[in-house]
Short mmCIF file of C-alpha atoms in Angstrom, two decimals:
data_model
loop_
_atom_site.label_atom_id
_atom_site.label_comp_id
_atom_site.label_asym_id
_atom_site.label_seq_id
_atom_site.Cartn_x
_atom_site.Cartn_y
_atom_site.Cartn_z
CA MET A 242 -0.22 -0.03 0.18
CA GLU A 243 1.05 3.47 -0.74
CA LEU A 244 2.99 4.94 2.23
CA PHE A 245 1.35 8.54 2.02
CA GLU A 246 -2.41 7.15 0.48
CA THR A 247 -5.43 9.20 1.37
CA GLN A 248 -8.84 9.52 1.28
CA ASN A 249 -10.40 12.76 -0.79
CA ASN A 250 -13.75 13.20 1.83
CA THR A 251 -12.58 16.05 4.13
CA GLY A 252 -15.01 14.64 6.47
CA VAL A 253 -12.93 11.67 7.12
CA PHE A 254 -10.21 14.37 8.56
CA GLU A 255 -12.56 16.61 10.21
CA ASN A 256 -13.78 13.82 12.89
CA LEU A 257 -10.69 13.05 13.98
CA ASN A 258 -10.29 15.16 16.54
CA GLN A 259 -11.79 13.64 19.61
CA GLN A 260 -9.75 15.93 22.36
CA THR A 261 -9.41 19.29 22.81
CA TYR A 262 -6.60 21.47 23.53
CA ASP A 263 -6.86 22.00 26.88
CA SER A 264 -5.91 18.39 27.80
CA LEU A 265 -3.27 18.98 26.20
CA ASN A 266 -0.74 20.85 27.81
CA VAL A 267 2.17 20.09 26.41
CA LEU A 268 1.38 22.02 23.21
CA LYS A 269 0.89 25.41 24.98
CA HIS A 270 4.13 25.97 25.46
CA PHE A 271 4.52 25.90 21.94
CA GLY A 272 1.75 28.42 21.35
CA ILE A 273 -0.88 25.64 19.90
CA ILE A 274 -4.57 26.80 20.09
CA ASP A 275 -7.43 24.71 19.73
CA LYS A 276 -7.85 26.65 16.54
CA ASP A 277 -4.65 25.38 15.29
CA ILE A 278 -5.80 21.74 15.87
CA LYS A 279 -8.83 22.38 13.73
CA ASN A 280 -6.05 23.50 11.57
CA PHE A 281 -4.56 20.53 10.82
CA PRO A 282 -6.46 17.79 9.12
CA LYS A 283 -7.21 20.36 6.53
CA ILE A 284 -3.17 20.77 6.11
CA LYS A 285 -2.36 17.14 5.77
CA GLN A 286 -5.67 16.64 3.34
CA ILE A 287 -3.70 19.27 0.98
CA LEU A 288 -0.61 17.99 1.54
CA LEU A 289 -1.61 14.44 0.61
CA ASN A 290 -3.81 15.77 -2.79
CA THR A 291 -0.61 18.06 -3.37
CA ASP A 292 1.53 14.72 -5.29
CA GLU A 293 3.50 17.52 -6.85
CA CYS A 294 4.04 18.68 -3.52
CA PHE A 295 4.99 15.89 -1.09
CA LYS A 296 5.14 12.01 -2.70
CA LYS A 297 7.17 13.12 -5.89
CA ARG A 298 9.47 15.30 -4.48
CA ILE A 299 9.53 15.35 -0.26
CA SER A 300 9.24 11.59 0.14
CA ILE A 301 12.01 10.61 -1.97
CA MET A 302 14.68 13.42 -0.91
CA PHE A 303 14.05 12.25 2.07
CA ASP A 304 13.59 8.74 2.72
CA TYR A 305 14.92 7.69 5.49
CA LEU A 306 12.50 10.46 7.80
CA LYS A 307 9.71 8.64 5.45
CA ASP A 308 7.99 7.33 8.12
CA PHE A 309 8.62 9.71 11.00
CA ILE A 310 6.99 12.19 8.59
CA TYR A 311 4.51 10.07 7.90
CA LYS A 312 3.86 9.76 11.80
CA PHE A 313 4.02 13.19 11.77
CA LEU A 314 1.58 13.94 9.39
CA ASP A 315 -1.21 11.56 10.81
CA LEU A 316 -0.44 13.35 14.26
CA LEU A 317 -2.30 15.93 12.29
CA CYS A 318 -5.71 14.41 12.49
CA ASN A 319 -5.29 12.56 15.66
CA PHE A 320 -4.47 15.27 18.47
CA THR A 321 -5.35 12.89 21.51
CA GLU A 322 -2.95 13.48 24.82
CA ASP A 323 -1.79 9.78 24.01
CA ALA A 324 -1.15 10.55 20.45
CA ILE A 325 0.85 13.39 21.19
CA TYR A 326 3.26 11.61 23.93
CA ASP A 327 3.68 8.53 21.48
CA PHE A 328 5.13 11.08 19.04
CA ILE A 329 6.81 12.98 21.90
CA LEU A 330 8.90 9.75 22.02
CA ASP A 331 8.68 9.05 18.15
CA CYS A 332 10.64 12.70 18.08
CA ILE A 333 13.18 11.55 20.84
CA GLU A 334 14.46 8.56 18.73
CA LEU A 335 14.45 10.17 16.07
CA GLY A 336 16.95 12.83 17.59
CA PHE A 337 19.34 9.85 19.27
CA THR A 338 19.24 8.40 15.90
CA LEU A 339 20.34 11.00 14.06
CA GLU A 340 23.22 12.59 16.82
CA GLU A 341 25.18 9.10 15.12
CA GLU A 342 25.41 10.78 11.91
CA SER A 343 25.89 14.71 13.86
CA GLU A 344 25.95 15.38 9.49
CA ASN A 345 21.84 14.12 9.64
CA ILE A 346 20.45 16.49 12.10
CA PHE A 347 21.11 19.26 9.11
CA ASP A 348 19.55 17.19 7.13
CA PHE A 349 16.80 17.21 9.17
CA TYR A 350 16.54 20.88 9.38
CA ARG A 351 16.78 21.00 5.75
CA ALA A 352 14.30 18.25 5.25
CA GLN A 353 11.73 20.44 7.58
CA ASN A 354 12.20 23.90 6.12
CA ILE A 355 11.63 22.40 2.38
CA LEU A 356 8.37 20.78 3.51
CA SER A 357 6.79 24.02 5.64
CA SER A 358 7.91 25.88 2.32
CA TYR A 359 6.02 22.99 0.01
CA THR A 360 3.25 23.37 2.57
CA ILE A 361 2.73 27.21 1.97
CA ASP A 362 2.56 26.80 -1.82
CA ALA A 363 0.30 23.77 -1.58
CA ILE A 364 -1.97 25.67 0.29
CA ARG A 365 -2.29 28.76 -1.89
CA LYS A 366 -2.46 26.56 -4.71
CA TYR A 367 -5.42 24.22 -3.22
CA LYS A 368 -6.94 27.49 -2.64
CA GLU A 369 -6.55 29.21 -6.13
CA GLU A 370 -7.95 25.57 -8.11
CA HIS A 371 -10.79 25.21 -5.41
CA GLN A 372 -11.55 28.79 -5.33
CA ASP A 373 -11.92 28.21 -2.10
CA GLU A 374 -12.32 31.92 0.13
CA SER A 375 -12.97 29.68 3.14
CA ILE A 376 -9.22 28.68 3.03
CA ASP A 377 -7.24 31.17 5.15
CA ILE A 378 -4.15 30.53 4.13
CA PHE A 379 -2.48 32.98 6.57
CA GLY A 380 -4.31 30.81 9.60
CA LEU A 381 -3.37 27.34 8.16
CA THR A 382 0.31 28.17 7.27
CA ALA A 383 0.40 29.39 10.75
CA SER A 384 -0.75 26.70 12.21
CA PHE A 385 1.59 24.38 10.42
CA VAL A 386 4.78 26.19 11.32
CA LYS A 387 4.04 26.18 15.01
CA PHE A 388 3.35 21.99 14.90
CA SER A 389 6.57 22.03 12.89
CA HIS A 390 8.60 24.34 15.68
CA PHE A 391 7.19 21.81 18.21
CA VAL A 392 8.47 18.66 16.55
CA SER A 393 11.85 20.64 15.93
CA GLU A 394 12.38 21.86 19.52
CA ILE A 395 12.12 17.94 21.07
CA VAL A 396 14.08 16.36 17.69
CA SER A 397 16.96 18.93 18.19
CA LEU A 398 17.07 18.82 22.55
CA SER A 399 16.88 15.16 22.29
CA TYR A 400 19.43 15.29 19.42
CA TYR A 401 21.80 17.82 21.04
CA GLU A 402 20.57 15.99 25.00
CA LYS A 403 22.14 12.73 23.15
CA LEU A 404 25.60 14.72 21.93
CA LEU A 405 26.18 16.07 25.51
CA THR A 406 25.60 12.96 27.04
CA ASP A 407 27.91 10.98 25.03
CA LYS A 408 30.71 13.69 25.32
CA LEU A 409 30.24 13.66 28.85
CA TYR A 410 30.75 9.54 28.79
CA GLU A 411 33.37 10.54 26.60
CA VAL A 412 34.74 12.80 29.13
CA TYR A 413 34.35 11.27 32.33
CA GLU A 414 35.86 7.95 30.23
CA LYS A 415 39.53 9.44 30.11
CA SER A 416 39.35 11.06 33.31
CA THR A 417 39.16 7.39 34.91
CA LYS A 418 41.61 5.71 32.75
CA ASP A 419 45.13 5.14 33.52
CA GLN A 420 46.92 6.79 30.00
CA LEU A 421 49.45 4.80 30.00
CA SER A 422 48.04 1.07 30.87
CA ASN A 423 44.80 2.01 29.45
CA LEU A 424 43.46 0.33 32.72
CA TYR A 425 40.62 1.89 34.87
CA ASN A 426 42.92 3.92 37.73
CA ARG A 427 42.63 3.96 41.65
CA ALA A 428 39.32 6.67 41.46
CA LYS A 429 37.32 4.71 39.34
CA PHE A 430 37.87 1.33 41.91
CA ASN A 431 37.47 4.16 44.59
CA ASP A 432 34.31 4.87 42.49
CA ILE A 433 32.75 1.36 41.81
CA LYS A 434 34.34 -0.87 44.64
CA ASN A 435 31.39 -0.84 47.56
CA TYR A 436 28.74 -0.73 44.68
CA GLU A 437 30.02 -4.27 43.44
CA PHE A 438 30.22 -5.34 47.26
CA VAL A 439 26.61 -3.95 48.37
CA ARG A 440 25.70 -5.73 44.47
CA SER A 441 27.61 -9.17 45.88
CA ARG A 442 25.96 -8.63 48.94
CA ARG A 443 22.02 -8.09 48.12
CA TYR A 444 22.23 -10.69 45.13
CA LYS A 445 24.32 -13.25 46.28
CA ILE A 446 26.23 -13.05 43.12
CA PRO A 447 29.92 -13.98 44.06
CA LEU A 448 32.91 -12.03 43.80
CA SER A 449 36.61 -12.07 43.59
CA LEU A 450 39.48 -10.17 43.55
CA CYS A 451 43.33 -10.34 42.27
CA MET A 452 45.94 -7.82 42.94
CA PHE A 453 49.34 -8.08 41.43
CA ASP A 454 52.36 -5.94 40.92
CA ILE A 455 55.21 -6.48 38.34
CA ASP A 456 58.57 -8.58 40.08
CA ASP A 457 61.34 -6.41 40.39
CA PHE A 458 60.09 -3.01 38.66
CA LYS A 459 63.05 -1.17 40.03
CA LYS A 460 65.53 -2.90 38.85
CA ILE A 461 64.02 -2.82 35.40
CA ASN A 462 63.86 0.95 35.99
CA ASP A 463 67.02 1.30 37.49
CA THR A 464 68.86 -0.93 34.39
CA PHE A 465 66.33 0.26 31.16
CA GLY A 466 65.78 3.98 32.33
CA HIS A 467 61.92 5.08 32.79
CA LEU A 468 61.28 4.63 29.47
CA VAL A 469 61.49 1.17 29.93
CA GLY A 470 59.50 1.00 32.44
CA ASP A 471 56.82 2.67 31.08
CA LYS A 472 56.69 0.07 27.68
CA VAL A 473 56.51 -2.41 30.38
CA ILE A 474 53.29 -1.14 32.26
CA LYS A 475 51.90 -0.49 28.63
CA GLU A 476 52.85 -3.86 27.19
CA LEU A 477 51.04 -5.28 30.68
CA GLY A 478 47.71 -3.15 30.29
CA LYS A 479 47.03 -4.71 26.44
CA VAL A 480 47.98 -7.83 27.86
CA VAL A 481 45.14 -7.80 30.85
CA LEU A 482 42.83 -6.10 28.69
CA ASP A 483 43.32 -8.68 25.85
CA ASN A 484 43.02 -11.54 28.41
CA VAL A 485 40.21 -11.01 30.63
CA ARG A 486 36.35 -11.31 29.92
CA LYS A 487 33.51 -8.22 29.68
CA SER A 488 32.43 -8.64 33.58
CA ASP A 489 36.16 -8.44 34.72
CA ILE A 490 37.26 -5.45 35.68
CA PRO A 491 41.08 -4.40 35.35
CA PHE A 492 42.28 -1.45 37.49
CA ARG A 493 46.44 -0.01 37.17
CA LEU A 494 45.82 1.47 41.37
CA GLY A 495 49.62 3.21 40.61
CA GLY A 496 52.88 2.51 40.08
CA GLU A 497 53.38 -1.03 39.37
CA GLU A 498 50.17 -2.69 41.31
CA PHE A 499 47.28 -3.38 40.11
CA LEU A 500 43.74 -5.52 40.51
CA ILE A 501 41.40 -7.29 38.79
CA LEU A 502 37.50 -7.45 39.84
CA PHE A 503 36.06 -10.98 38.89
CA THR A 504 32.69 -10.46 39.20
CA HIS A 505 30.01 -13.30 39.53
CA THR A 506 33.07 -15.36 39.47
CA HIS A 507 33.94 -17.41 42.26
CA LEU A 508 37.08 -18.46 43.30
CA LYS A 509 38.39 -21.51 41.47
CA GLU A 510 37.37 -20.15 38.17
CA ALA A 511 39.54 -16.86 39.26
CA LYS A 512 42.25 -18.92 39.72
CA LEU A 513 42.34 -20.33 36.62
CA ALA A 514 41.69 -16.53 34.93
CA CYS A 515 44.66 -15.57 37.05
CA GLU A 516 47.07 -18.20 35.75
CA LYS A 517 46.31 -18.37 32.02
CA LEU A 518 46.87 -14.44 32.85
CA LEU A 519 49.99 -15.05 34.96
CA ASN A 520 51.18 -17.04 32.06
CA ARG A 521 50.35 -14.86 29.44
CA ILE A 522 52.93 -12.18 30.85
CA ARG A 523 55.85 -14.40 31.39
CA ASN A 524 55.73 -14.46 27.92
CA ILE A 525 55.73 -10.89 27.04
CA GLU A 526 58.91 -9.21 25.23
CA ILE A 527 59.92 -6.18 24.93
CA LYS A 528 62.95 -4.98 22.66
CA GLU A 529 65.25 -2.79 23.79
CA GLY A 530 68.40 -1.75 21.43
CA ASP A 531 70.28 -5.28 21.42
CA ASN A 532 68.32 -6.23 24.58
CA ILE A 533 65.04 -8.07 25.42
CA VAL A 534 63.07 -6.92 28.18
CA LYS A 535 60.75 -9.71 30.28
CA PHE A 536 59.23 -9.62 33.37
CA THR A 537 56.87 -11.00 35.59
CA VAL A 538 54.34 -10.95 38.15
CA SER A 539 53.29 -12.18 41.63
CA MET A 540 49.54 -12.69 42.05
CA GLY A 541 47.27 -12.24 45.48
CA LEU A 542 44.04 -13.89 44.92
CA THR A 543 40.86 -14.30 47.52
CA GLU A 544 37.01 -14.42 47.18
CA LEU A 545 34.54 -12.30 49.28
CA LYS A 546 33.68 -14.44 52.36
CA GLU A 547 29.97 -13.68 53.73
CA GLU A 548 31.11 -12.56 56.81
CA ASP A 549 33.34 -9.30 55.49
CA ASP A 550 31.17 -6.07 56.47
CA SER A 551 33.32 -4.34 53.64
CA ILE A 552 35.02 -4.44 50.50
CA GLU A 553 38.06 -3.75 52.15
CA LYS A 554 38.33 -6.57 54.19
CA ALA A 555 39.00 -8.63 50.86
CA ILE A 556 40.97 -5.87 49.76
CA ASP A 557 43.40 -6.63 52.82
CA ARG A 558 43.74 -10.56 51.99
CA ALA A 559 44.25 -9.89 48.86
CA ASP A 560 47.28 -7.98 49.75
CA LYS A 561 48.24 -10.14 52.03
CA ALA A 562 48.14 -13.15 49.73
CA LEU A 563 50.28 -10.62 47.38
CA TYR A 564 53.06 -9.96 49.87
CA MET A 565 53.13 -13.98 50.76
CA ALA A 566 53.48 -14.90 46.54
CA LYS A 567 56.52 -12.48 47.01
CA LYS A 568 57.52 -13.94 50.14
CA ASN A 569 57.55 -17.46 48.85
CA GLY A 570 59.61 -16.48 45.07
CA LYS A 571 57.55 -14.64 43.32
CA ASN A 572 55.90 -15.04 39.76
CA ARG A 573 53.48 -17.26 41.24
CA ILE A 574 50.17 -17.16 42.86
CA GLU A 575 48.60 -17.30 46.28
CA ILE A 576 45.45 -17.62 48.20
CA LEU A 577 43.98 -16.56 50.91
CA ILE A 578 40.85 -17.15 52.46
#
């Protein structure tokens, strides 16, 4: 069926306004009054019966907006409160969609301007062709412009809200990432550790923690220089990100110290994940002139216990387990429960 198919009988349009302006409070902000709502069915009838104006030009030029424009026109004949709020949701969705490709917002404005221009021409031509002196060109045009502005305002607000939200999220992500390792930093850890603790407690979700650091990192810096030390941390971060699951959250707490929160993970599963990571780290090689720099890490692993009244209790155990790994020869995992 033709998407913009319509009927010529004006009575079909005139009987669709079942609700008065008084109950449509959202429209008052945009200057839309009861007279405008009564004008809308006539505007739609004129538009859809002016093939040159709508079907043959606008719907082709802006094909990706076709469904939205159809809803736009359909609302002109169905101004109930539910229909208005449903359409607002469509406007918000369109604004979010347009944000994905920023140039599309300008296409939307362009489509809207052309639609407004053709609407004015269509109203004028309709009056001339039908010699209908009851047609108030100014009144119909003003009503359409008000409604068009209403649509534009909602879409634009949604577009810029999404744009701003995404930008704020991008800035937040940068502020919580360690620039060298590309892992989350201590600030991020402090931000979410209590949340993960409460979530684990409330929903009885297992939570394991692994604290680890680079063995003899000071010796690496002293022997090869701090630039090589930075390369070690950078490469370590890359290997960690490549070998953890989406549910695991790795952090660089500072210096050569790191931590991984294994959410939804019992100790046994976390141990397997740590063994895999430990082996991957052992195989890292960093070329520095004629030298090949290799390094290892020591790990302390624990699991949140029922009697733990804070996440700090588990962190403290992981730290003690790490100390044990260092004491027992490094390049190994120790578990403390």
